[in-house]
Structures are given as C-alpha cells and as structure tokens.
Amino acid sequence: MSRPSKILDPLLQKLELMGTLDVEDRKAVLALPARVVRFRALEYVVREKDRAQNCCVLLDGFAVRHKMTGDGGRQIFSINMRGDLADLQNSFLHIADHHLQALTDLEVALIPVSAMVDLAFSRPAIGRAMWSETLIEASIFREWTLNVGRRDGRTRMAHMLCEFALRLELAGLSARDHYVLPMSQEQLADALGLTSVHVNRTLKSLAEDGLVTRTRRSIKIEDWAGLAAQGDFDSAYLHLGLAEA
Amino acid sequence: MSRPSKILDPLLQKLELMGTLDVEDRKAVLALPARVVRFRALEYVVREKDRAQNCCVLLDGFAVRHKMTGDGGRQIFSINMRGDLADLQNSFLHIADHHLQALTDLEVALIPVSAMVDLAFSRPAIGRAMWSETLIEASIFREWTLNVGRRDGRTRMAHMLCEFALRLELAGLSARDHYVLPMSQEQLADALGLTSVHVNRTLKSLAEDGLVTRTRRSIKIEDWAGLAAQGDFDSAYLHLGLAEA
DNA sequence: CGGGCCGTTGAGCGGGCTCAAGACATGTGG
DNA sequence: CCACATGTCTTGAGCCCGCTCAACGGCCCG
C-alpha cells in the first residue's frame, strides 16, 4: 500500500459521479484500507450464505451477481465493471444473499465493511454518494425485472445491449456504439431469462434487421434509435442525470 | 400534529426491526414532520417521472410499486404494507423511476426528504436502520427477478404466497397460515409476470393438491412445508434474522 | 493435430398466452 | 325488493414463443 491513492481511484471516480466531494472527502476515500486480490474467470468472489466481512470494489475486469433456483436455473441480475461497489449489499447485511462471480479475470480491492460504514457516517457527502449508488442499483434491478417479466426475447436482448453500451461508456471503458460483450451466449441467456439457443437466434435476428453487426463477442450498434425502439429502452432508470447535476 | 408520537409509530416499529435504537433515536423518529394523506384504492401516490419531494410511510392499507412497458405490459415488483418506507428510493434520487399505487384504500404519512436525510446522518443508528431497510428491499427485488426469470408459473405462485405470509406476519397484520390477499387475480398476474387466466388455473391446481384452500381472496395455507417446497422458497433473502440479532 | 468450449442450426414439443363466453359477486337506482 | 350494470373469477379451445434435444462446425490452446 505504498501509493493507496492509485489503487482506489476507480472507486473515487464512481463516487464522484454520484455527488460532489470536497478535497477532504477525496483524501478519505483514497485512504480506505484496501487489499488487492485477483480472481480468474469463473471463480467465485462471494457465495450465497457466506458471512461477508469485506465489501469489494472492482478495479479491473467484469463480474456478475446471480442466484440459482433449487433445480439449477440461474438468474444473473447485475453485470459489474470497473469502479462498481459490487458487494456493499451482501456485506452490510452480514449474510450474502447472492453469488458474486468473476466473468473475466478480475482484480478487486477488498475493504472492511466497518471502515466503509464509518466513512459513510463521518463524511455525509460520501455517505450520500454511496446511498445513491445503492438506490441506482435497486432501480436497475427493477428495470431488469420488468424486462424479464414483461418483454419478449428480442426486446429483452435489445434492451440489454443498450443498457450495457451506456454503462460501459459511463465507466469510460468503451464507446457507446461499439464494444465487446464480456460473456458467452449462455451467460447472456442467464441474464435474460432465456436459453442460449434462443439468445443465438435473437442476436441473429437483430443483426438481420440491420440494428447491430457482430463478430464473435464484439457488438457494433448500427442504428441506436432503432435498437432502443426495439428494446423499449429509456435510460431514465439509470439516473445518469446525477452525474451532471 | 398534536400527538405526533402516535402517527409515526408504524415507521418506528419497522426501523426497530432493522437495528437497535436508543431513547433519543426513538424521539427523533417520532418528531419527524409528517403530513397524513389518504388515497382511495387504485389512486396513484407517485407516478414515474414525478419530481418527488417527500418520502412516504404507509400507515394503513396496501400499495404496489410497478413499471410499465411501452406496449402496456405491467410488472409489479413490490407489495407494500403498514410501516413500509415505500418511497425513499424515488425521493432520494429526485426523479421517480416507478409508480406507487394504492391497492386498497390507503393512509400514508408524507415526510420531506430533507428531514429524512438529515436524520439519517445526524443519528447513525437510524441511518443504519434505513440503509438496512433499503438493502433488504433490494434483496427482495433480486429474488423477485429470479422468480420471474427462472421459475415456472406454479412455483412462482407458491413462492409469492409464502413470501406474503411471512411479511404479513412480520408486520403483525395476520397469521402466517391464513390471510387475505389484498389484490385481484389480474394484479397477482402483474406481480408474477403471468396472465390472470393462468393465475386462476395455477391457484386452482395448488388447491387441488391440498397445499392451500381459498374462498375468494382469502388464502389458508394447509401445508406450509409442501407449499414452500413447491415454491422453492427459502426465507433467507428476507433477512428476517436482522429482527432477532 | 486433437480436445474442448462455444456458436449455430434444425425439428418437435409444451407452458403459458389469446380470445371468448359464462358464472358469481357486489353495488346502484327505481 | 327487483332489475341491471360492473367487475372479478372460472373454464374452454387453439395457437405460438421459447424450450429441449441433438448434431455439426469453428476457434483456441496445448
């Protein structure tokens, strides 16, 4: 921890999108005690029922959060990337209620919950930013539920391609209209509540309609308005406005 | 507001389930500025895109939170009851991202967001309790998504009957094994991502298997273990343990 | 060059949807 | 107290989106 200021930079960036921090706030965030840990693709960072002691900031790579039914069905409800505070949920409530799994090779910073909570209450600006982050995540969950519960396969897929584009752009990881999906079609299926076979056909059909082109996992959005219309996508639920206000 | 201590009692009860409060904390909660408002069944308390200034504690009756797709499909993702802090989400993020609608005749207390936020940061025990409440809600959303995305109709229905039983019991509103559903089959369908026709057939089939009996909207659970098994139900996601710890 | 994961495509099936009509409740006004 | 309207529950019949099972091809890596 010779230069802690470097390590937690992604967290600071994320929090600054949520609210205004002053110099002292920034210092305090970067001074959080953090331990860097690496995981290989598909390894579990946290498992359901674990007693979580740390929360977990993603520094590099992608992870998913998911739950499984008794008969092995899997539902992914969140894809996390650089800067995401992936496990505030689990750790604050002591017992993890879902899995956190690496999608690609992953680098995370583990921060003791107690340090995180103390900071939130000693520095209200930080507390508010963290709270906002939590609420925005809840909003994304709601949209995800609407997606899975009330939209057909094509619409779901288009919706998720739009959401992912915007979130990658916000995190500064790629352009809105051209990115690489860090997941297999089977994992996409688990996110959308479909089967991998159907995901495949759906992607093909979106491509045939000229909305996207793709080579392997790379997605190029050819017609943003068309894709957003097909996906019934309105970015309001991401509360991107917070970043500007 | 001659006896404010009475009005916000349901809120205090709820927060005390989330964490330990001392005498000063309790006084501060009850001293929150609140305005009591009544709504008739089906009226909207908050609409998506509203600029919410207040958060909203349910004092009596039931409400749902939902979103709609562009083509009119509706997804309910939360049923709220006495004591629930139904709108912290919307109000803290300024622009409502979902609707809050009365299911039955309703009595709510409106509290200015600023008062709520100030209290959360001036009294950490209260802040923690509110934060826990938010995170438990997020956990319920996740389970709801799993339900809608990965379980078949019968399982979804059984799951929801179990969840509702426990939450009613926790709120002190009825016994775990016998209660009245405050919603029509069509509204149930909107919660489960099914159609009302299928909800009807599913309820019938659960009754035929001896898991429940029902007369109109009243549900009697005849075989809790059986229903929980059919519904793939494990109450961990409700984090009821917090109430005891 | 061989093994394994992933993507792609075909064929058939089924859970849940759609459309539609009838049976009950509950309320309202005459 | 009846006539009628309205909303909800119930049941039937047919259909379709998305699932299942299965085979094959491409790409990556050892």
Tab-separated table of C-alpha atoms in Angstrom, chain A residues 49 65 67-71 73-75 77 88-89 92-98 117 120-121 124 127-128 130-132 134-136 138-139 141-146 148-151 189-191 193-195 232 234 236-237 239 242, chain B residues 49 65 67-71 73-75 77 88-89 92-98 117 120-121 124 127-128 130-132 134-136 138-139 141-146 148-151 189-191 193-195 232 234 236-237 239 242:
chain	number	residue	atom	x	y	z
A	49	LYS	CA	-24.747	-17.716	2.603
A	65	ARG	CA	-24.156	-11.286	-9.449
A	67	LYS	CA	-28.830	-16.535	-7.728
A	68	MET	CA	-29.883	-20.074	-8.520
A	69	THR	CA	-33.147	-21.943	-8.121
A	70	GLY	CA	-33.334	-25.323	-6.417
A	71	ASP	CA	-33.327	-27.119	-9.752
A	73	GLY	CA	-31.768	-22.473	-13.019
A	74	ARG	CA	-29.574	-19.431	-12.877
A	75	GLN	CA	-30.561	-15.781	-12.997
A	77	PHE	CA	-29.271	-9.659	-12.341
A	88	LEU	CA	-21.943	-3.403	-0.295
A	89	GLN	CA	-25.269	-5.222	-0.292
A	92	PHE	CA	-23.786	-4.760	5.206
A	93	LEU	CA	-26.439	-7.381	5.861
A	94	HIS	CA	-23.845	-9.878	7.126
A	95	ILE	CA	-25.095	-12.937	5.245
A	96	ALA	CA	-24.708	-12.908	1.470
A	97	ASP	CA	-27.986	-13.461	-0.329
A	98	HIS	CA	-26.461	-13.965	-3.759
A	117	VAL	CA	-19.621	2.311	7.203
A	120	ALA	CA	-20.181	6.880	5.252
A	121	PHE	CA	-21.337	8.356	8.541
A	124	PRO	CA	-22.073	12.763	4.798
A	127	GLY	CA	-22.485	8.570	2.647
A	128	ARG	CA	-24.919	10.202	0.267
A	130	MET	CA	-22.814	5.554	-1.508
A	131	TRP	CA	-26.502	5.618	-0.786
A	132	SER	CA	-27.248	6.965	-4.242
A	134	THR	CA	-27.226	1.627	-3.825
A	135	LEU	CA	-30.510	3.165	-4.932
A	136	ILE	CA	-29.486	3.319	-8.560
A	138	ALA	CA	-32.067	-1.025	-6.971
A	139	SER	CA	-33.531	0.915	-9.876
A	141	PHE	CA	-32.907	-4.336	-10.632
A	142	ARG	CA	-36.441	-3.089	-11.093
A	143	GLU	CA	-35.938	-2.480	-14.783
A	144	TRP	CA	-34.337	-5.906	-15.088
A	145	THR	CA	-37.423	-7.443	-13.503
A	146	LEU	CA	-39.693	-5.596	-15.902
A	148	VAL	CA	-37.637	-10.444	-17.738
A	149	GLY	CA	-41.268	-10.426	-16.640
A	150	ARG	CA	-42.974	-8.478	-19.391
A	151	ARG	CA	-40.912	-8.230	-22.556
A	189	ALA	CA	-29.157	-16.249	-21.541
A	190	ASP	CA	-28.848	-16.459	-17.758
A	191	ALA	CA	-29.081	-12.693	-17.584
A	193	GLY	CA	-34.074	-15.457	-18.546
A	194	LEU	CA	-33.767	-17.256	-21.888
A	195	THR	CA	-31.852	-20.256	-23.195
A	232	ASP	CA	-38.275	-0.325	-25.402
A	234	ASP	CA	-35.426	4.644	-21.947
A	236	ALA	CA	-34.135	7.261	-17.178
A	237	TYR	CA	-33.870	4.308	-14.807
A	239	HIS	CA	-30.353	8.029	-13.341
A	242	LEU	CA	-26.996	12.526	-11.259
B	49	LYS	CA	-41.097	10.854	-13.798
B	65	ARG	CA	-44.829	-0.377	-6.903
B	67	LYS	CA	-43.449	-0.105	-14.004
B	68	MET	CA	-44.964	-0.462	-17.442
B	69	THR	CA	-43.528	-1.345	-20.829
B	70	GLY	CA	-44.174	0.754	-23.899
B	71	ASP	CA	-46.909	-1.605	-25.063
B	73	GLY	CA	-47.405	-4.584	-20.024
B	74	ARG	CA	-47.231	-4.064	-16.304
B	75	GLN	CA	-44.793	-5.513	-13.800
B	77	PHE	CA	-42.198	-5.761	-8.097
B	88	LEU	CA	-37.293	6.508	-0.096
B	89	GLN	CA	-35.991	5.249	-3.431
B	92	PHE	CA	-33.728	10.444	-2.784
B	93	LEU	CA	-32.943	10.245	-6.485
B	94	HIS	CA	-35.240	13.218	-7.248
B	95	ILE	CA	-36.984	11.736	-10.287
B	96	ALA	CA	-39.303	8.790	-9.658
B	97	ASP	CA	-38.369	5.770	-11.740
B	98	HIS	CA	-41.531	3.816	-10.987
B	117	VAL	CA	-31.801	12.590	5.143
B	120	ALA	CA	-30.164	9.613	8.820
B	121	PHE	CA	-26.846	11.428	9.077
B	124	PRO	CA	-26.170	6.909	12.704
B	127	GLY	CA	-29.208	5.885	9.239
B	128	ARG	CA	-28.059	2.302	9.506
B	130	MET	CA	-32.802	2.970	6.990
B	131	TRP	CA	-29.929	1.703	4.942
B	132	SER	CA	-30.641	-1.870	6.017
B	134	THR	CA	-33.139	-0.268	1.559
B	135	LEU	CA	-30.781	-3.202	1.136
B	136	ILE	CA	-33.386	-5.744	2.204
B	138	ALA	CA	-33.017	-4.719	-2.974
B	139	SER	CA	-32.638	-8.319	-1.883
B	141	PHE	CA	-36.134	-7.399	-5.825
B	142	ARG	CA	-33.400	-9.863	-6.681
B	143	GLU	CA	-35.457	-12.812	-5.522
B	144	TRP	CA	-38.415	-11.468	-7.451
B	145	THR	CA	-36.276	-11.351	-10.582
B	146	LEU	CA	-35.150	-14.929	-10.051
B	148	VAL	CA	-39.974	-14.267	-12.766
B	149	GLY	CA	-36.942	-15.212	-14.844
B	150	ARG	CA	-36.342	-18.798	-13.889
B	151	ARG	CA	-39.312	-20.460	-12.234
B	189	ALA	CA	-50.646	-11.803	-12.574
B	190	ASP	CA	-48.893	-8.455	-12.949
B	191	ALA	CA	-46.737	-9.307	-9.963
B	193	GLY	CA	-45.332	-11.963	-14.915
B	194	LEU	CA	-48.264	-14.181	-15.919
B	195	THR	CA	-51.786	-13.601	-17.232
B	232	ASP	CA	-38.629	-23.323	-3.939
B	234	ASP	CA	-36.121	-20.172	1.413
B	236	ALA	CA	-33.037	-16.164	3.806
B	237	TYR	CA	-33.424	-13.376	1.262
B	239	HIS	CA	-33.049	-11.238	6.119
B	242	LEU	CA	-31.866	-8.878	11.473
